[in-house]
mmCIF file of C-alpha atoms in Angstrom:
data_model
loop_
_atom_site.group_PDB
_atom_site.id
_atom_site.type_symbol
_atom_site.label_atom_id
_atom_site.label_comp_id
_atom_site.label_asym_id
_atom_site.label_seq_id
_atom_site.Cartn_x
_atom_site.Cartn_y
_atom_site.Cartn_z
ATOM 1 C CA MET A 1 7.747 -12.541 -8.058
ATOM 2 C CA ALA A 2 6.310 -12.560 -4.585
ATOM 3 C CA GLY A 3 5.139 -9.501 -2.798
ATOM 4 C CA THR A 4 2.318 -7.515 -1.308
ATOM 5 C CA ALA A 5 0.234 -7.185 -4.434
ATOM 6 C CA GLY A 6 -3.514 -6.877 -4.272
ATOM 7 C CA LEU A 7 -6.864 -5.890 -5.658
ATOM 8 C CA THR A 8 -9.424 -5.426 -2.936
ATOM 9 C CA ALA A 9 -9.082 -5.947 0.768
ATOM 10 C CA THR A 10 -11.790 -7.657 2.761
ATOM 11 C CA SER A 11 -12.693 -6.625 6.259
ATOM 12 C CA GLU A 12 -15.453 -7.092 8.773
ATOM 13 C CA ARG A 13 -18.486 -4.862 8.566
ATOM 14 C CA PRO A 14 -18.594 -2.068 11.172
ATOM 15 C CA GLY A 15 -20.395 -3.265 14.239
ATOM 16 C CA HIS A 16 -20.180 -6.917 13.247
ATOM 17 C CA HIS A 17 -18.669 -9.061 15.972
ATOM 18 C CA ARG A 18 -17.140 -12.467 15.613
ATOM 19 C CA PRO A 19 -18.132 -15.101 18.172
ATOM 20 C CA GLY A 20 -16.020 -14.569 21.230
ATOM 21 C CA ALA A 21 -14.998 -11.035 20.258
ATOM 22 C CA ALA A 22 -15.227 -8.200 22.731
ATOM 23 C CA GLY A 23 -18.802 -6.989 23.051
ATOM 24 C CA SER A 24 -20.387 -10.194 21.759
ATOM 25 C CA ALA A 25 -22.810 -12.187 23.813
ATOM 26 C CA PRO A 26 -21.084 -14.647 26.145
ATOM 27 C CA ALA A 27 -21.467 -18.302 25.352
ATOM 28 C CA ARG A 28 -23.750 -20.231 27.681
ATOM 29 C CA PRO A 29 -22.362 -23.387 29.247
ATOM 30 C CA GLY A 30 -23.809 -26.572 27.906
ATOM 31 C CA VAL A 31 -25.336 -25.017 24.783
ATOM 32 C CA ALA A 32 -22.763 -26.216 22.241
ATOM 33 C CA GLY A 33 -23.891 -29.424 20.597
ATOM 34 C CA PRO A 34 -21.979 -32.300 18.986
ATOM 35 C CA ALA A 35 -21.540 -30.433 15.693
ATOM 36 C CA ALA A 36 -19.915 -27.476 17.444
ATOM 37 C CA ALA A 37 -17.665 -29.797 19.414
ATOM 38 C CA SER A 38 -16.667 -31.560 16.208
ATOM 39 C CA ARG A 39 -15.796 -28.249 14.540
ATOM 40 C CA ALA A 40 -13.707 -27.253 17.536
ATOM 41 C CA THR A 41 -11.666 -30.440 17.351
ATOM 42 C CA THR A 42 -11.353 -30.929 13.619
ATOM 43 C CA GLY A 43 -10.795 -27.297 12.590
ATOM 44 C CA PRO A 44 -12.349 -25.471 9.624
ATOM 45 C CA ALA A 45 -14.224 -27.388 6.955
ATOM 46 C CA ALA A 46 -12.396 -28.426 3.807
ATOM 47 C CA PRO A 47 -13.873 -25.646 1.596
ATOM 48 C CA ALA A 48 -12.825 -23.038 4.155
ATOM 49 C CA ARG A 49 -9.306 -24.481 4.291
ATOM 50 C CA LEU A 50 -9.078 -24.490 0.511
ATOM 51 C CA ARG A 51 -10.212 -20.865 0.348
ATOM 52 C CA ALA A 52 -7.674 -19.903 3.012
ATOM 53 C CA TRP A 53 -4.861 -21.494 0.999
ATOM 54 C CA ALA A 54 -6.162 -19.881 -2.189
ATOM 55 C CA GLU A 55 -5.880 -16.504 -0.456
ATOM 56 C CA LEU A 56 -2.461 -17.300 0.983
ATOM 57 C CA LEU A 57 -1.111 -18.374 -2.405
ATOM 58 C CA ARG A 58 -2.974 -15.563 -4.215
ATOM 59 C CA LEU A 59 -4.249 -17.822 -6.967
ATOM 60 C CA PRO A 60 -5.550 -15.040 -9.262
ATOM 61 C CA ALA A 61 -2.022 -13.599 -9.496
ATOM 62 C CA LEU A 62 -0.755 -17.026 -10.560
ATOM 63 C CA PHE A 63 -2.099 -16.376 -14.061
ATOM 64 C CA THR A 64 0.528 -13.648 -14.454
ATOM 65 C CA VAL A 65 3.384 -16.162 -14.142
ATOM 66 C CA PRO A 66 3.401 -18.451 -17.239
ATOM 67 C CA GLY A 67 3.842 -15.493 -19.577
ATOM 68 C CA ASP A 68 7.278 -14.762 -18.102
ATOM 69 C CA ALA A 69 8.801 -17.999 -19.313
ATOM 70 C CA LEU A 70 6.816 -17.965 -22.561
ATOM 71 C CA ALA A 71 8.024 -14.438 -23.367
ATOM 72 C CA GLY A 72 11.565 -15.594 -22.575
ATOM 73 C CA VAL A 73 11.285 -18.521 -24.958
ATOM 74 C CA ALA A 74 9.947 -16.204 -27.661
ATOM 75 C CA ALA A 75 12.729 -13.669 -27.086
ATOM 76 C CA GLY A 76 15.296 -16.410 -27.577
ATOM 77 C CA ALA A 77 13.672 -17.388 -30.878
ATOM 78 C CA GLY A 78 12.694 -20.726 -29.392
ATOM 79 C CA ARG A 79 9.424 -22.615 -29.575
ATOM 80 C CA PRO A 80 7.380 -23.778 -26.576
ATOM 81 C CA GLY A 81 8.243 -27.409 -25.896
ATOM 82 C CA PRO A 82 8.806 -29.779 -22.979
ATOM 83 C CA ARG A 83 11.691 -27.717 -21.559
ATOM 84 C CA ALA A 84 9.626 -24.547 -21.777
ATOM 85 C CA LEU A 85 6.797 -26.265 -19.901
ATOM 86 C CA LEU A 86 9.271 -27.297 -17.206
ATOM 87 C CA ALA A 87 10.363 -23.656 -16.960
ATOM 88 C CA VAL A 88 6.739 -22.575 -16.567
ATOM 89 C CA GLY A 89 6.290 -25.167 -13.814
ATOM 90 C CA CYS A 90 9.414 -23.912 -12.070
ATOM 91 C CA SER A 91 8.147 -20.325 -12.290
ATOM 92 C CA LEU A 92 4.780 -21.286 -10.814
ATOM 93 C CA CYS A 93 6.395 -23.147 -7.923
ATOM 94 C CA LEU A 94 8.831 -20.359 -7.063
ATOM 95 C CA TYR A 95 6.059 -17.779 -7.293
ATOM 96 C CA GLU A 96 3.909 -19.714 -4.851
ATOM 97 C CA ALA A 97 6.920 -20.228 -2.587
ATOM 98 C CA GLY A 98 7.284 -16.466 -2.462
ATOM 99 C CA MET A 99 3.605 -15.953 -1.679
ATOM 100 C CA ALA A 100 3.601 -18.410 1.221
ATOM 101 C CA LEU A 101 6.908 -17.068 2.536
ATOM 102 C CA ASN A 102 5.669 -13.487 2.228
ATOM 103 C CA ASP A 103 2.748 -14.092 4.572
ATOM 104 C CA TRP A 104 4.866 -16.140 6.966
ATOM 105 C CA ALA A 105 7.420 -13.330 7.218
ATOM 106 C CA ASP A 106 4.694 -10.664 7.572
ATOM 107 C CA ARG A 107 2.512 -12.507 10.080
ATOM 108 C CA ALA A 108 3.143 -10.047 12.958
ATOM 109 C CA GLU A 109 2.582 -6.987 10.756
ATOM 110 C CA ASP A 110 -0.499 -8.551 9.162
ATOM 111 C CA ALA A 111 -1.989 -9.205 12.612
ATOM 112 C CA VAL A 112 -2.229 -5.417 12.973
ATOM 113 C CA GLU A 113 -2.748 -4.171 9.411
ATOM 114 C CA ARG A 114 -4.404 -7.146 7.650
ATOM 115 C CA PRO A 115 -6.047 -9.311 10.322
ATOM 116 C CA HIS A 116 -8.243 -10.902 7.634
ATOM 117 C CA ARG A 117 -5.226 -12.618 6.017
ATOM 118 C CA PRO A 118 -5.079 -16.431 6.401
ATOM 119 C CA ILE A 119 -2.277 -16.600 8.993
ATOM 120 C CA PRO A 120 -3.341 -13.862 11.474
ATOM 121 C CA SER A 121 -6.963 -14.976 11.193
ATOM 122 C CA GLY A 122 -5.894 -18.488 12.243
ATOM 123 C CA ARG A 123 -7.037 -20.205 9.056
ATOM 124 C CA VAL A 124 -3.495 -21.275 8.106
ATOM 125 C CA ARG A 125 -0.804 -22.177 10.634
ATOM 126 C CA PRO A 126 2.525 -20.312 10.297
ATOM 127 C CA ALA A 127 4.454 -23.597 10.271
ATOM 128 C CA ALA A 128 2.293 -24.885 7.410
ATOM 129 C CA ALA A 129 2.949 -21.730 5.369
ATOM 130 C CA LEU A 130 6.709 -22.012 5.904
ATOM 131 C CA ALA A 131 6.665 -25.705 5.013
ATOM 132 C CA ALA A 132 4.755 -24.890 1.824
ATOM 133 C CA ALA A 133 7.342 -22.256 0.877
ATOM 134 C CA CYS A 134 10.154 -24.789 1.319
ATOM 135 C CA ALA A 135 8.305 -27.487 -0.624
ATOM 136 C CA PHE A 136 7.464 -25.160 -3.522
ATOM 137 C CA THR A 137 11.076 -23.978 -3.699
ATOM 138 C CA ALA A 138 12.418 -27.524 -3.796
ATOM 139 C CA ALA A 139 9.889 -28.511 -6.461
ATOM 140 C CA GLY A 140 10.739 -25.471 -8.570
ATOM 141 C CA LEU A 141 14.463 -26.167 -8.496
ATOM 142 C CA ALA A 142 13.848 -29.816 -9.337
ATOM 143 C CA LEU A 143 11.805 -28.816 -12.391
ATOM 144 C CA ALA A 144 14.535 -26.383 -13.457
ATOM 145 C CA ALA A 145 17.120 -29.146 -13.177
ATOM 146 C CA ARG A 146 14.990 -31.309 -15.480
ATOM 147 C CA ALA A 147 14.869 -28.409 -17.963
ATOM 148 C CA GLY A 148 18.651 -28.377 -18.225
ATOM 149 C CA ARG A 149 21.738 -26.859 -16.668
ATOM 150 C CA PRO A 150 21.211 -23.352 -18.158
ATOM 151 C CA ALA A 151 17.715 -23.224 -16.662
ATOM 152 C CA LEU A 152 18.958 -24.350 -13.260
ATOM 153 C CA ALA A 153 21.701 -21.707 -13.413
ATOM 154 C CA VAL A 154 18.964 -19.061 -13.644
ATOM 155 C CA ALA A 155 16.503 -20.708 -11.238
ATOM 156 C CA VAL A 156 18.971 -20.773 -8.327
ATOM 157 C CA PRO A 157 19.512 -16.978 -8.200
ATOM 158 C CA LEU A 158 15.788 -16.539 -8.876
ATOM 159 C CA ALA A 159 14.935 -18.596 -5.781
ATOM 160 C CA ALA A 160 17.561 -16.695 -3.804
ATOM 161 C CA ALA A 161 16.006 -13.385 -4.891
ATOM 162 C CA VAL A 162 12.541 -14.542 -3.789
ATOM 163 C CA TRP A 163 13.716 -15.624 -0.346
ATOM 164 C CA SER A 164 15.943 -12.579 0.126
ATOM 165 C CA TYR A 165 13.097 -10.251 -0.753
ATOM 166 C CA ASP A 166 10.567 -11.845 1.581
ATOM 167 C CA LEU A 167 12.918 -12.283 4.525
ATOM 168 C CA GLY A 168 14.331 -8.784 4.621
ATOM 169 C CA LEU A 169 14.887 -6.799 1.437
ATOM 170 C CA LYS A 170 11.257 -5.783 1.004
ATOM 171 C CA ARG A 171 11.525 -3.519 4.054
ATOM 172 C CA THR A 172 14.546 -1.725 2.614
ATOM 173 C CA PRO A 173 14.946 0.686 -0.319
ATOM 174 C CA ALA A 174 16.333 -2.270 -2.284
ATOM 175 C CA GLY A 175 13.004 -4.109 -2.072
ATOM 176 C CA PRO A 176 11.452 -2.977 -5.380
ATOM 177 C CA VAL A 177 14.766 -3.553 -7.160
ATOM 178 C CA ALA A 178 14.959 -7.101 -5.789
ATOM 179 C CA MET A 179 11.396 -7.791 -6.915
ATOM 180 C CA ALA A 180 12.128 -6.405 -10.374
ATOM 181 C CA ALA A 181 15.250 -8.569 -10.608
ATOM 182 C CA ALA A 182 13.229 -11.651 -9.670
ATOM 183 C CA ARG A 183 10.679 -11.026 -12.394
ATOM 184 C CA GLY A 184 13.389 -10.366 -14.956
ATOM 185 C CA LEU A 185 15.136 -13.587 -13.979
ATOM 186 C CA ASP A 186 11.838 -15.405 -14.395
ATOM 187 C CA LEU A 187 11.724 -14.321 -18.030
ATOM 188 C CA LEU A 188 15.372 -15.293 -18.517
ATOM 189 C CA LEU A 189 14.503 -18.711 -17.108
ATOM 190 C CA GLY A 190 12.264 -19.306 -20.119
ATOM 191 C CA ALA A 191 15.007 -18.271 -22.516
ATOM 192 C CA ALA A 192 17.550 -20.501 -20.776
ATOM 193 C CA ALA A 193 15.205 -23.495 -20.864
ATOM 194 C CA GLY A 194 14.109 -22.892 -24.441
ATOM 195 C CA THR A 195 17.431 -22.313 -26.196
ATOM 196 C CA GLY A 196 20.119 -22.291 -23.500
ATOM 197 C CA ARG A 197 20.876 -18.620 -24.290
ATOM 198 C CA VAL A 198 19.748 -15.639 -22.228
ATOM 199 C CA ARG A 199 21.433 -12.768 -24.086
ATOM 200 C CA PRO A 200 18.595 -12.267 -26.628
ATOM 201 C CA ALA A 201 16.107 -11.980 -23.731
ATOM 202 C CA LEU A 202 17.950 -9.305 -21.748
ATOM 203 C CA VAL A 203 15.971 -6.366 -23.166
ATOM 204 C CA PRO A 204 12.526 -7.981 -22.633
ATOM 205 C CA ALA A 205 13.626 -8.951 -19.121
ATOM 206 C CA ALA A 206 14.588 -5.342 -18.448
ATOM 207 C CA LEU A 207 11.208 -4.091 -19.686
ATOM 208 C CA LEU A 208 9.322 -6.587 -17.531
ATOM 209 C CA GLY A 209 11.538 -5.767 -14.564
ATOM 210 C CA THR A 210 10.870 -2.038 -15.002
ATOM 211 C CA HIS A 211 7.133 -2.642 -14.897
ATOM 212 C CA THR A 212 7.519 -4.778 -11.785
ATOM 213 C CA LEU A 213 9.656 -2.114 -10.123
ATOM 214 C CA ALA A 214 6.890 0.447 -10.622
ATOM 215 C CA VAL A 215 4.128 -1.834 -9.298
ATOM 216 C CA THR A 216 6.174 -2.860 -6.259
ATOM 217 C CA ALA A 217 6.962 0.749 -5.408
ATOM 218 C CA VAL A 218 3.233 1.530 -5.386
ATOM 219 C CA SER A 219 2.428 -1.567 -3.300
ATOM 220 C CA ARG A 220 4.659 -0.398 -0.456
ATOM 221 C CA GLN A 221 1.997 2.120 0.587
ATOM 222 C CA GLU A 222 -1.147 0.053 0.002
ATOM 223 C CA THR A 223 -2.017 -0.137 3.727
ATOM 224 C CA ARG A 224 -1.688 3.573 4.488
ATOM 225 C CA THR A 225 -2.307 6.952 2.905
ATOM 226 C CA GLY A 226 0.901 7.671 1.075
ATOM 227 C CA SER A 227 2.494 9.983 -1.433
ATOM 228 C CA PRO A 228 1.244 10.489 -5.003
ATOM 229 C CA LEU A 229 4.824 10.185 -6.260
ATOM 230 C CA ALA A 230 4.860 6.375 -6.545
ATOM 231 C CA PRO A 231 1.632 6.073 -8.597
ATOM 232 C CA LEU A 232 2.720 9.047 -10.722
ATOM 233 C CA ALA A 233 6.043 7.343 -11.404
ATOM 234 C CA ALA A 234 4.205 4.108 -12.245
ATOM 235 C CA LEU A 235 1.890 6.026 -14.579
ATOM 236 C CA THR A 236 4.847 7.539 -16.407
ATOM 237 C CA THR A 237 6.656 4.203 -16.563
ATOM 238 C CA THR A 238 3.605 2.495 -18.051
ATOM 239 C CA ALA A 239 3.287 5.142 -20.749
ATOM 240 C CA LEU A 240 6.971 4.830 -21.694
ATOM 241 C CA LEU A 241 6.837 1.040 -21.772
ATOM 242 C CA ALA A 242 3.693 1.051 -23.908
ATOM 243 C CA ARG A 243 5.493 3.295 -26.371
ATOM 244 C CA ALA A 244 8.505 0.950 -26.519
ATOM 245 C CA LEU A 245 6.579 -2.329 -26.800
ATOM 246 C CA PRO A 246 5.332 -2.470 -30.418
ATOM 247 C CA PRO A 247 7.760 -4.178 -32.811
ATOM 248 C CA ARG A 248 9.516 -2.312 -35.594
ATOM 249 C CA PRO A 249 7.806 -2.080 -37.989
ATOM 250 C CA PRO A 250 4.614 -2.045 -35.879
ATOM 251 C CA THR A 251 2.092 -4.839 -36.239
ATOM 252 C CA LEU A 252 -1.606 -4.715 -35.478
ATOM 253 C CA LEU A 253 -1.327 -7.352 -32.742
ATOM 254 C CA GLY A 254 1.726 -5.783 -31.122
ATOM 255 C CA THR A 255 0.148 -2.329 -31.101
ATOM 256 C CA ALA A 256 -3.156 -3.656 -29.727
ATOM 257 C CA LEU A 257 -1.384 -5.478 -26.897
ATOM 258 C CA ALA A 258 0.658 -2.380 -26.022
ATOM 259 C CA VAL A 259 -2.532 -0.312 -25.898
ATOM 260 C CA GLY A 260 -4.205 -3.018 -23.800
ATOM 261 C CA TYR A 261 -1.284 -2.988 -21.393
ATOM 262 C CA ALA A 262 -1.487 0.771 -20.925
ATOM 263 C CA GLY A 263 -5.273 0.758 -20.736
ATOM 264 C CA THR A 264 -5.253 -1.782 -17.908
ATOM 265 C CA ALA A 265 -3.044 0.230 -15.568
ATOM 266 C CA VAL A 266 -3.147 3.928 -16.471
ATOM 267 C CA ARG A 267 -6.531 4.882 -15.032
ATOM 268 C CA PRO A 268 -6.079 3.162 -11.622
ATOM 269 C CA TYR A 269 -2.603 4.686 -11.317
ATOM 270 C CA LEU A 270 -4.074 8.118 -12.044
ATOM 271 C CA HIS A 271 -6.773 7.657 -9.420
ATOM 272 C CA ALA A 272 -4.177 6.577 -6.848
ATOM 273 C CA ALA A 273 -2.027 9.596 -7.692
ATOM 274 C CA LEU A 274 -4.976 11.963 -7.211
ATOM 275 C CA ASN A 275 -6.026 10.258 -3.970
ATOM 276 C CA PRO A 276 -3.307 7.928 -2.570
ATOM 277 C CA SER A 277 -5.640 6.238 -0.082
ATOM 278 C CA PRO A 278 -5.311 2.511 0.724
ATOM 279 C CA PRO A 279 -8.376 1.387 -1.299
ATOM 280 C CA LEU A 280 -7.340 3.263 -4.445
ATOM 281 C CA THR A 281 -3.715 2.250 -4.025
ATOM 282 C CA GLN A 282 -4.720 -1.407 -3.700
ATOM 283 C CA ARG A 283 -6.779 -1.121 -6.879
ATOM 284 C CA ALA A 284 -3.802 0.436 -8.649
ATOM 285 C CA VAL A 285 -1.558 -2.409 -7.524
ATOM 286 C CA GLY A 286 -4.112 -4.949 -8.678
ATOM 287 C CA ALA A 287 -4.328 -3.247 -12.057
ATOM 288 C CA GLY A 288 -0.542 -3.256 -12.313
ATOM 289 C CA ILE A 289 -0.515 -6.981 -11.645
ATOM 290 C CA ARG A 290 -3.207 -7.654 -14.249
ATOM 291 C CA ALA A 291 -1.323 -5.479 -16.745
ATOM 292 C CA THR A 292 1.565 -7.943 -16.529
ATOM 293 C CA ILE A 293 -0.344 -10.346 -18.792
ATOM 294 C CA PRO A 294 -0.783 -8.015 -21.796
ATOM 295 C CA LEU A 295 2.794 -6.854 -21.218
ATOM 296 C CA GLN A 296 4.092 -10.422 -21.491
ATOM 297 C CA ALA A 297 1.934 -10.987 -24.567
ATOM 298 C CA ALA A 298 3.259 -7.782 -26.127
ATOM 299 C CA LEU A 299 6.820 -8.927 -25.474
ATOM 300 C CA ALA A 300 6.077 -12.225 -27.213
ATOM 301 C CA ALA A 301 4.496 -10.392 -30.153
ATOM 302 C CA ARG A 302 7.534 -8.108 -30.257
ATOM 303 C CA ALA A 303 9.641 -11.232 -30.858
ATOM 304 C CA GLY A 304 7.324 -12.401 -33.631
ATOM 305 C CA ALA A 305 5.720 -15.218 -31.615
ATOM 306 C CA THR A 306 2.068 -14.562 -32.500
ATOM 307 C CA ALA A 307 0.687 -17.850 -31.157
ATOM 308 C CA THR A 308 2.534 -17.421 -27.855
ATOM 309 C CA ALA A 309 1.253 -13.851 -27.543
ATOM 310 C CA LEU A 310 -2.347 -14.954 -28.098
ATOM 311 C CA ALA A 311 -2.009 -17.857 -25.661
ATOM 312 C CA THR A 312 -0.592 -15.513 -23.025
ATOM 313 C CA VAL A 313 -3.235 -12.818 -23.356
ATOM 314 C CA ALA A 314 -5.909 -15.537 -23.065
ATOM 315 C CA LEU A 315 -4.864 -15.912 -19.415
ATOM 316 C CA GLY A 316 -6.328 -12.492 -18.626
ATOM 317 C CA PRO A 317 -10.068 -13.321 -18.455
ATOM 318 C CA PRO A 318 -9.724 -16.252 -16.015
ATOM 319 C CA ALA A 319 -7.397 -14.123 -13.878
ATOM 320 C CA ARG A 320 -10.036 -11.376 -13.669
ATOM 321 C CA TRP A 321 -12.802 -13.903 -12.969
ATOM 322 C CA LEU A 322 -10.897 -15.516 -10.118
ATOM 323 C CA ALA A 323 -9.789 -12.155 -8.701
ATOM 324 C CA ARG A 324 -13.439 -11.321 -8.022
ATOM 325 C CA ARG A 325 -13.685 -14.398 -5.806
ATOM 326 C CA VAL A 326 -10.310 -14.652 -4.082
ATOM 327 C CA ASN A 327 -8.589 -11.734 -2.387
ATOM 328 C CA VAL A 328 -4.935 -11.312 -3.360
ATOM 329 C CA THR A 329 -3.832 -8.495 -1.077
#
């Protein structure tokens, strides 16, 4: 659920110096007024703090989370109800825990490769990010417990997968597999909360996990020029998943959602395969993340849950709108 997923990176303009940076004009003693002194003592203004936390928690990507649990409920032939909403809340909390923990664990690497990120730029303290990760995890497990024992039985290994990934597995060959397992467990969480049974949701969880595996593999080279193999593999995976998504017999909605899923990710993956540079790779990763929403909707439609599919796909436009305003890489 958590990981280095992004759309567009922000950086300083060439030749633009921050106050106090090397090559900038030295500050003159006695020039700073009361407002400057107040800013120095109170820290960044509230809007700046809120934006920093929005970047840390990658709010645009948050729209890709509710569909996991909703698709799980649909796969289990359940209907969205109070327990399903608790599962969605648990998913959101554990996702944000992973985002905060990801940046806390990567703070030294980000200081070199992504100095604009909230922690290395000084906009969010490392201790605050770690505390947020702990608080979100505790809240998520509490919500799962309210949803019932089957949901908690899935949420505990889900939380363990998130923490294991961020604290070590993501730098190993097992990283993409761990991320895929976390996303699959997130879908099973919805099934467990909705009906108490996860077996009917195993195939949808595997499909969602396969998509996540492909996106995560591409994201591992988003800060450097890499190999075209990862985006090519993701391109192939997307095509195969799109072919497997429509229900049997096909329905208009299911087919449209499968086509929408493929259309969201295929072109950016192709561009990244032809030129695996950081900007194009980051766009491919962002497209893969956005494609999660039509994939979840297609999985719900595959289970015959038309209303759930439509509600899930409706999360796409606000996700795209917010992604233009908040960086998620």
